[in-house]
CSV table of C-alpha atoms in Angstrom, one decimal:
chain,number,residue,atom,x,y,z
A,258,UNK,CA,22.0,125.1,-35.8
A,259,UNK,CA,22.2,121.6,-37.0
A,260,UNK,CA,20.0,119.0,-36.3
A,261,UNK,CA,20.9,115.2,-36.8
A,262,UNK,CA,18.7,112.0,-36.5
A,263,UNK,CA,21.2,109.1,-35.6
A,264,UNK,CA,24.6,108.5,-36.0
A,265,UNK,CA,24.9,108.4,-39.9
A,266,UNK,CA,23.5,112.1,-40.1
A,267,UNK,CA,26.5,113.9,-38.5
A,268,UNK,CA,29.4,115.1,-40.8
A,269,UNK,CA,32.0,112.7,-42.0
A,270,UNK,CA,34.9,116.0,-41.7
A,271,UNK,CA,32.6,117.0,-38.1
A,272,UNK,CA,35.7,117.7,-35.8
A,273,UNK,CA,36.1,117.8,-31.9
A,274,UNK,CA,33.4,119.2,-30.5
A,275,UNK,CA,31.9,119.2,-26.7
A,276,UNK,CA,29.1,117.0,-26.0
A,277,UNK,CA,26.4,116.3,-23.3
A,278,UNK,CA,24.2,113.6,-22.9
A,279,UNK,CA,20.4,113.2,-21.8
A,280,UNK,CA,16.9,112.2,-22.4
A,281,UNK,CA,16.4,115.9,-21.6
A,282,UNK,CA,12.9,115.2,-21.0
A,283,UNK,CA,10.9,118.7,-20.6
A,284,UNK,CA,14.5,120.6,-20.6
A,285,UNK,CA,13.6,121.4,-17.2
A,286,UNK,CA,16.5,123.6,-15.1
A,287,UNK,CA,18.4,121.3,-13.7
A,288,UNK,CA,18.8,120.3,-17.2
A,289,UNK,CA,18.9,123.8,-18.8
A,290,UNK,CA,22.1,124.2,-16.0
A,291,UNK,CA,24.1,120.8,-17.6
A,292,UNK,CA,23.6,122.5,-21.3
A,293,UNK,CA,24.5,125.4,-19.8
A,294,UNK,CA,28.3,124.3,-18.8
A,295,UNK,CA,28.2,122.6,-22.4
A,296,UNK,CA,27.9,125.8,-24.1
A,297,UNK,CA,29.6,127.8,-21.8
A,298,UNK,CA,32.7,126.0,-22.4
A,299,UNK,CA,32.6,125.1,-26.0
A,300,UNK,CA,32.4,129.0,-26.3
A,301,UNK,CA,35.9,128.8,-24.4
A,302,UNK,CA,37.5,126.6,-26.3
A,303,UNK,CA,36.2,127.3,-29.4
A,304,UNK,CA,34.5,124.3,-30.7
A,305,UNK,CA,31.1,123.6,-31.1
A,306,UNK,CA,28.3,122.3,-29.0
A,307,UNK,CA,26.4,119.2,-29.5
A,308,UNK,CA,23.9,117.8,-27.7
A,309,UNK,CA,22.6,114.1,-27.8
A,310,UNK,CA,18.8,112.7,-26.9
A,311,UNK,CA,17.0,109.8,-27.3
A,312,UNK,CA,13.7,108.9,-29.3
A,313,UNK,CA,11.6,107.1,-28.1
A,314,UNK,CA,12.7,107.4,-24.3
A,315,UNK,CA,14.8,104.6,-23.1
A,316,UNK,CA,12.6,102.9,-20.9
A,317,UNK,CA,10.1,102.5,-22.8
A,318,UNK,CA,12.7,99.9,-24.7
A,319,UNK,CA,14.4,98.7,-21.6
A,320,UNK,CA,10.9,97.7,-19.6
A,321,UNK,CA,7.8,98.3,-22.5
A,322,UNK,CA,5.1,99.2,-20.6
A,323,UNK,CA,6.7,101.8,-18.6
A,324,UNK,CA,6.9,104.8,-20.6
A,325,UNK,CA,6.6,108.1,-18.1
A,326,UNK,CA,4.7,110.7,-19.1
A,327,UNK,CA,6.3,113.5,-21.4
A,328,UNK,CA,7.1,116.6,-20.5
A,329,UNK,CA,8.1,117.7,-23.8
A,330,UNK,CA,6.9,116.7,-27.3
A,331,UNK,CA,9.8,115.1,-29.3
A,332,UNK,CA,9.5,118.0,-31.7
A,333,UNK,CA,9.5,120.8,-29.0
A,334,UNK,CA,12.6,119.1,-27.3
A,335,UNK,CA,14.7,120.1,-29.8
A,336,UNK,CA,13.6,123.6,-29.9
A,337,UNK,CA,14.3,124.0,-26.5
A,338,UNK,CA,17.4,123.1,-26.5
A,339,UNK,CA,18.3,125.5,-29.8
A,340,UNK,CA,17.6,128.2,-27.6
A,341,UNK,CA,19.7,127.6,-24.7
A,342,UNK,CA,22.5,128.4,-27.5
A,343,UNK,CA,23.7,124.4,-28.6
A,344,UNK,CA,25.1,124.4,-32.3
A,345,UNK,CA,24.1,121.0,-33.0
A,346,UNK,CA,21.7,118.0,-32.1
A,347,UNK,CA,21.6,114.4,-32.5
A,348,UNK,CA,18.5,112.7,-31.8
A,349,UNK,CA,19.5,108.7,-31.7
A,350,UNK,CA,17.1,106.2,-32.0
A,351,UNK,CA,16.7,104.2,-28.8
A,352,UNK,CA,16.4,100.6,-30.3
A,353,UNK,CA,17.8,97.1,-27.9
A,354,UNK,CA,20.5,96.9,-29.9
A,355,UNK,CA,21.8,100.4,-28.2
A,356,UNK,CA,20.6,99.2,-24.9
A,357,UNK,CA,22.5,96.3,-25.3
A,358,UNK,CA,25.8,98.2,-26.0
A,359,UNK,CA,28.5,98.5,-23.0
A,360,UNK,CA,29.6,101.6,-21.5
A,361,UNK,CA,32.8,101.0,-23.8
A,362,UNK,CA,31.7,100.6,-26.8
A,363,UNK,CA,28.7,103.3,-26.3
A,364,UNK,CA,31.4,106.1,-25.9
A,365,UNK,CA,33.6,104.8,-28.7
A,366,UNK,CA,31.2,104.5,-31.4
A,367,UNK,CA,28.6,107.5,-30.5
A,368,UNK,CA,31.2,109.8,-28.5
A,369,UNK,CA,34.5,109.3,-29.9
A,370,UNK,CA,34.4,108.4,-33.1
A,371,UNK,CA,31.2,110.0,-34.9
A,372,UNK,CA,31.9,113.7,-32.1
A,373,UNK,CA,35.4,113.6,-31.6
A,374,UNK,CA,34.4,114.6,-28.1
A,375,UNK,CA,36.7,117.2,-26.9
A,376,UNK,CA,34.5,117.8,-23.4
A,377,UNK,CA,31.7,115.9,-22.1
A,378,UNK,CA,29.2,117.1,-19.5
A,379,UNK,CA,26.6,115.4,-18.2
A,380,UNK,CA,24.7,115.4,-15.2
A,381,UNK,CA,26.0,114.5,-11.9
A,382,UNK,CA,23.2,111.1,-11.9
A,383,UNK,CA,24.2,110.5,-15.5
A,384,UNK,CA,23.6,106.9,-16.7
A,385,UNK,CA,25.1,104.6,-19.7
A,386,UNK,CA,25.4,101.3,-21.4
A,387,UNK,CA,24.1,98.1,-20.7
A,388,UNK,CA,21.4,97.8,-17.6
A,389,UNK,CA,23.1,101.4,-17.1
A,390,UNK,CA,26.6,100.4,-15.5
A,391,UNK,CA,28.3,103.5,-16.5
A,392,UNK,CA,28.4,106.6,-14.4
A,393,UNK,CA,30.2,109.9,-14.3
A,394,UNK,CA,33.2,107.8,-12.8
A,395,UNK,CA,33.8,105.4,-15.6
A,396,UNK,CA,32.7,107.9,-18.1
A,397,UNK,CA,36.0,109.7,-16.8
A,398,UNK,CA,38.1,106.8,-17.0
A,399,UNK,CA,36.9,106.1,-20.4
A,400,UNK,CA,37.8,110.0,-21.0
A,401,UNK,CA,41.6,109.0,-20.6
A,402,UNK,CA,41.8,106.1,-22.5
A,403,UNK,CA,40.1,108.4,-25.6
A,404,UNK,CA,41.6,112.0,-25.0
A,405,UNK,CA,38.4,113.6,-23.6
A,406,UNK,CA,37.6,115.0,-19.8
A,407,UNK,CA,33.7,114.1,-18.7
A,408,UNK,CA,32.2,116.7,-16.2
A,409,UNK,CA,29.1,115.7,-14.1
A,410,UNK,CA,27.4,118.7,-13.4
A,411,UNK,CA,24.3,118.5,-10.1
A,412,UNK,CA,20.4,118.9,-11.4
A,413,UNK,CA,20.4,122.0,-8.7
A,414,UNK,CA,18.9,125.3,-9.5
A,415,UNK,CA,17.9,127.7,-6.7
A,416,UNK,CA,19.5,125.4,-4.1
A,417,UNK,CA,16.4,122.8,-5.7
A,418,UNK,CA,17.1,119.6,-7.0
A,419,UNK,CA,15.4,119.5,-10.6
A,420,UNK,CA,14.0,116.3,-11.4
A,421,UNK,CA,11.6,115.3,-14.0
A,422,UNK,CA,9.7,112.7,-11.9
A,423,UNK,CA,9.4,115.3,-9.5
A,424,UNK,CA,7.9,117.7,-12.1
A,425,UNK,CA,5.2,114.8,-13.2
A,426,UNK,CA,4.5,114.4,-9.7
A,427,UNK,CA,3.9,118.1,-9.4
A,428,UNK,CA,1.5,117.9,-12.4
A,429,UNK,CA,-0.7,114.4,-11.4
A,430,UNK,CA,-1.6,116.9,-8.3
A,431,UNK,CA,-2.1,119.6,-10.5
A,432,UNK,CA,-0.1,122.1,-9.5
A,433,UNK,CA,1.4,123.6,-12.5
A,434,UNK,CA,2.7,127.0,-11.0
A,435,UNK,CA,4.8,124.2,-9.0
A,436,UNK,CA,5.9,122.2,-11.9
A,437,UNK,CA,6.4,125.8,-14.1
A,438,UNK,CA,9.2,126.5,-10.9
A,439,UNK,CA,11.0,123.7,-12.0
A,440,UNK,CA,10.8,123.5,-15.7
A,441,UNK,CA,11.6,127.4,-15.9
A,442,UNK,CA,8.0,128.0,-18.0
A,443,UNK,CA,4.7,126.9,-17.5
A,444,UNK,CA,3.8,123.5,-18.6
A,445,UNK,CA,3.1,122.5,-22.4
A,446,UNK,CA,0.6,120.0,-23.8
A,447,UNK,CA,0.3,119.5,-27.3
A,448,UNK,CA,-1.8,118.2,-29.9
A,449,UNK,CA,-4.2,118.2,-32.8
A,450,UNK,CA,-7.9,120.1,-32.4
A,451,UNK,CA,-10.8,117.3,-33.3
A,452,UNK,CA,-14.3,117.1,-32.7
A,453,UNK,CA,-15.6,116.7,-29.4
A,454,UNK,CA,-19.6,117.0,-28.3
A,455,UNK,CA,-19.4,120.4,-29.1
A,456,UNK,CA,-21.2,121.2,-25.5
A,457,UNK,CA,-18.6,124.5,-25.0
A,458,UNK,CA,-19.9,125.9,-28.0
A,459,UNK,CA,-23.9,125.2,-26.5
A,460,UNK,CA,-22.9,127.0,-23.2
A,461,UNK,CA,-21.8,130.0,-24.9
A,462,UNK,CA,-18.0,129.5,-24.4
A,463,UNK,CA,-16.8,127.5,-27.6
A,464,UNK,CA,-13.7,125.1,-26.8
A,465,UNK,CA,-10.7,123.8,-28.8
A,466,UNK,CA,-10.6,120.1,-28.2
A,467,UNK,CA,-7.1,118.9,-28.2
A,468,UNK,CA,-6.4,115.1,-28.2
A,469,UNK,CA,-2.8,115.1,-27.2
A,470,UNK,CA,0.2,113.3,-28.0
A,471,UNK,CA,0.6,110.4,-27.1
A,472,UNK,CA,2.8,109.7,-23.7
A,473,UNK,CA,2.0,113.5,-22.4
A,474,UNK,CA,2.5,114.7,-19.3
A,475,UNK,CA,-1.5,115.9,-18.8
A,476,UNK,CA,-2.1,117.9,-15.6
A,477,UNK,CA,-4.7,116.5,-12.8
A,478,UNK,CA,-8.5,117.0,-13.6
A,479,UNK,CA,-9.2,121.0,-12.8
A,480,UNK,CA,-10.1,124.3,-14.4
A,481,UNK,CA,-6.7,126.3,-15.0
A,482,UNK,CA,-5.7,129.3,-17.0
A,483,UNK,CA,-3.1,128.9,-19.3
A,484,UNK,CA,-3.0,130.5,-22.7
A,485,UNK,CA,-3.8,128.1,-26.1
A,486,UNK,CA,-1.4,128.5,-28.5
A,487,UNK,CA,-1.1,128.3,-32.6
A,488,UNK,CA,1.3,128.3,-35.2
A,489,UNK,CA,-0.1,127.4,-38.8
A,490,UNK,CA,-0.8,129.3,-42.3
A,491,UNK,CA,-4.2,130.7,-40.8
A,492,UNK,CA,-2.8,131.6,-36.9
A,493,UNK,CA,0.3,132.4,-37.3
A,494,UNK,CA,2.2,132.8,-34.1
A,495,UNK,CA,-0.7,133.5,-32.1
A,496,UNK,CA,-0.9,133.1,-27.9
A,497,UNK,CA,-4.6,133.6,-26.7
A,498,UNK,CA,-5.4,133.4,-23.2
A,499,UNK,CA,-7.8,131.1,-22.3
A,500,UNK,CA,-9.1,128.9,-19.6
A,501,UNK,CA,-9.0,125.0,-19.6
A,502,UNK,CA,-10.6,122.3,-18.6
A,503,UNK,CA,-8.9,118.8,-17.7
A,504,UNK,CA,-11.2,115.9,-17.3
A,505,UNK,CA,-13.9,113.8,-18.3
A,506,UNK,CA,-17.2,116.1,-18.3
A,507,UNK,CA,-18.9,114.7,-14.9
A,508,UNK,CA,-21.8,116.8,-15.3
A,509,UNK,CA,-22.7,115.3,-18.8
A,510,UNK,CA,-21.5,112.1,-17.1
A,511,UNK,CA,-18.3,111.6,-19.3
A,512,UNK,CA,-16.0,108.8,-19.8
A,513,UNK,CA,-13.1,109.9,-21.6
A,514,UNK,CA,-10.5,112.3,-20.6
A,515,UNK,CA,-10.4,115.8,-22.3
A,516,UNK,CA,-8.3,118.5,-22.9
A,517,UNK,CA,-10.2,121.4,-24.1
A,518,UNK,CA,-9.0,125.1,-23.9
A,519,UNK,CA,-11.4,128.3,-24.4
A,520,UNK,CA,-9.7,131.4,-25.8
A,521,UNK,CA,-11.2,134.0,-23.6
A,522,UNK,CA,-13.9,135.9,-25.8
A,523,UNK,CA,-13.3,134.4,-29.2
A,524,UNK,CA,-16.0,132.5,-30.5
A,525,UNK,CA,-14.4,133.2,-34.3
A,526,UNK,CA,-11.7,130.9,-34.3
A,527,UNK,CA,-12.4,127.6,-36.7
A,528,UNK,CA,-9.3,125.1,-34.8
A,529,UNK,CA,-10.5,122.1,-36.2
A,530,UNK,CA,-7.5,120.1,-37.4
A,531,UNK,CA,-4.8,122.7,-36.1
A,532,UNK,CA,-2.1,121.4,-34.6
A,533,UNK,CA,-2.2,123.6,-31.2
A,534,UNK,CA,-0.3,123.7,-27.7
A,535,UNK,CA,-2.3,124.6,-24.4
A,536,UNK,CA,0.3,126.3,-21.6
A,537,UNK,CA,-0.8,125.7,-17.9
A,538,UNK,CA,-0.1,128.7,-16.1
A,539,UNK,CA,-2.4,128.8,-12.7
A,540,UNK,CA,-5.3,126.1,-11.6
A,541,UNK,CA,-8.5,127.8,-10.6
A,542,UNK,CA,-9.9,124.7,-9.0
A,543,UNK,CA,-11.0,120.7,-9.2
A,544,UNK,CA,-13.3,119.4,-11.2
A,545,UNK,CA,-17.0,119.4,-9.8
A,546,UNK,CA,-20.0,117.5,-11.2
A,547,UNK,CA,-22.6,120.2,-10.8
A,548,UNK,CA,-27.1,119.5,-10.2
A,549,UNK,CA,-27.7,121.8,-13.5
A,550,UNK,CA,-26.5,123.1,-17.0
A,551,UNK,CA,-27.2,126.7,-15.0
A,552,UNK,CA,-25.2,126.1,-12.0
A,553,UNK,CA,-21.9,124.8,-14.7
A,554,UNK,CA,-22.7,127.9,-16.0
A,555,UNK,CA,-22.4,130.2,-13.6
A,556,UNK,CA,-19.0,128.3,-12.5
A,557,UNK,CA,-18.3,128.7,-15.9
A,558,UNK,CA,-18.3,132.6,-15.6
A,559,UNK,CA,-16.2,133.0,-12.8
A,560,UNK,CA,-13.7,130.4,-14.3
A,561,UNK,CA,-13.4,132.8,-16.9
A,562,UNK,CA,-13.1,135.9,-14.9
A,563,UNK,CA,-10.0,133.9,-12.9
A,564,UNK,CA,-8.4,133.1,-15.8
A,565,UNK,CA,-8.7,136.6,-17.2
A,566,UNK,CA,-7.2,138.1,-14.0
A,567,UNK,CA,-4.3,135.3,-13.9
A,568,UNK,CA,-3.5,136.2,-17.8
A,569,UNK,CA,-4.2,140.1,-17.1
A,570,UNK,CA,-6.5,140.1,-19.6
């Protein structure tokens, strides 16, 4: 699969293609339906399928400070899109200049001049161009002008209308199982393992303190069952069942919100400095302040037992 960062990386001899466009934050089941339709159509026509996505999130450029919590990292989003069978992914740097392009200019410079679009597939709520003036109806009109056809696909799966906003709301409530249903997979938080207060190790449950990437959608405070994932030289392609804590450690009067994952029954891991991912499968309980360390340890033992049951270890 080809990956391009910006229009200039598209080969000059690139021929006609089927193109799909969107932020695709999370590559949720609605997005999967849109991209799947583009892949299907590309196969029928014998053309490559190209996905256009944007970085940073357009909201942050148009309205600084309004960046929504992200459902996937900038690195993982292309991986998820590639898994759907796309032939090329172009990440377009979203700038103020791009945001000020009119719909016609955007279509001509991106879809026509560079990618020679024969078909364009988007979500039915797709908007584009300055002040989001363009919609699917206008895209169809411009297609007649520039010799491509456009199709809007409903973001519906199994009768559910899927949106990134709805998934963020589920995560904010701690409803990670509902979020996973809409995403089509467990929600993932990525980051580097950093040194914390090492209280977990002292309590018998050494945790990886994950410094999440900026703007990450982190689930509500609480304890979860899931997986700790690593793919590095030291720990290649491993996925450990885990008990996961999100919050400020109220028993210790903490103030910094953290994501910590305990790989079940593993006290031999050295993950400092490693890039890891935490997959959230099920919520065990909310965050609680305990009266004593003994009460905390007893509850942590129950949490681990529940996490082991959920992950079937």
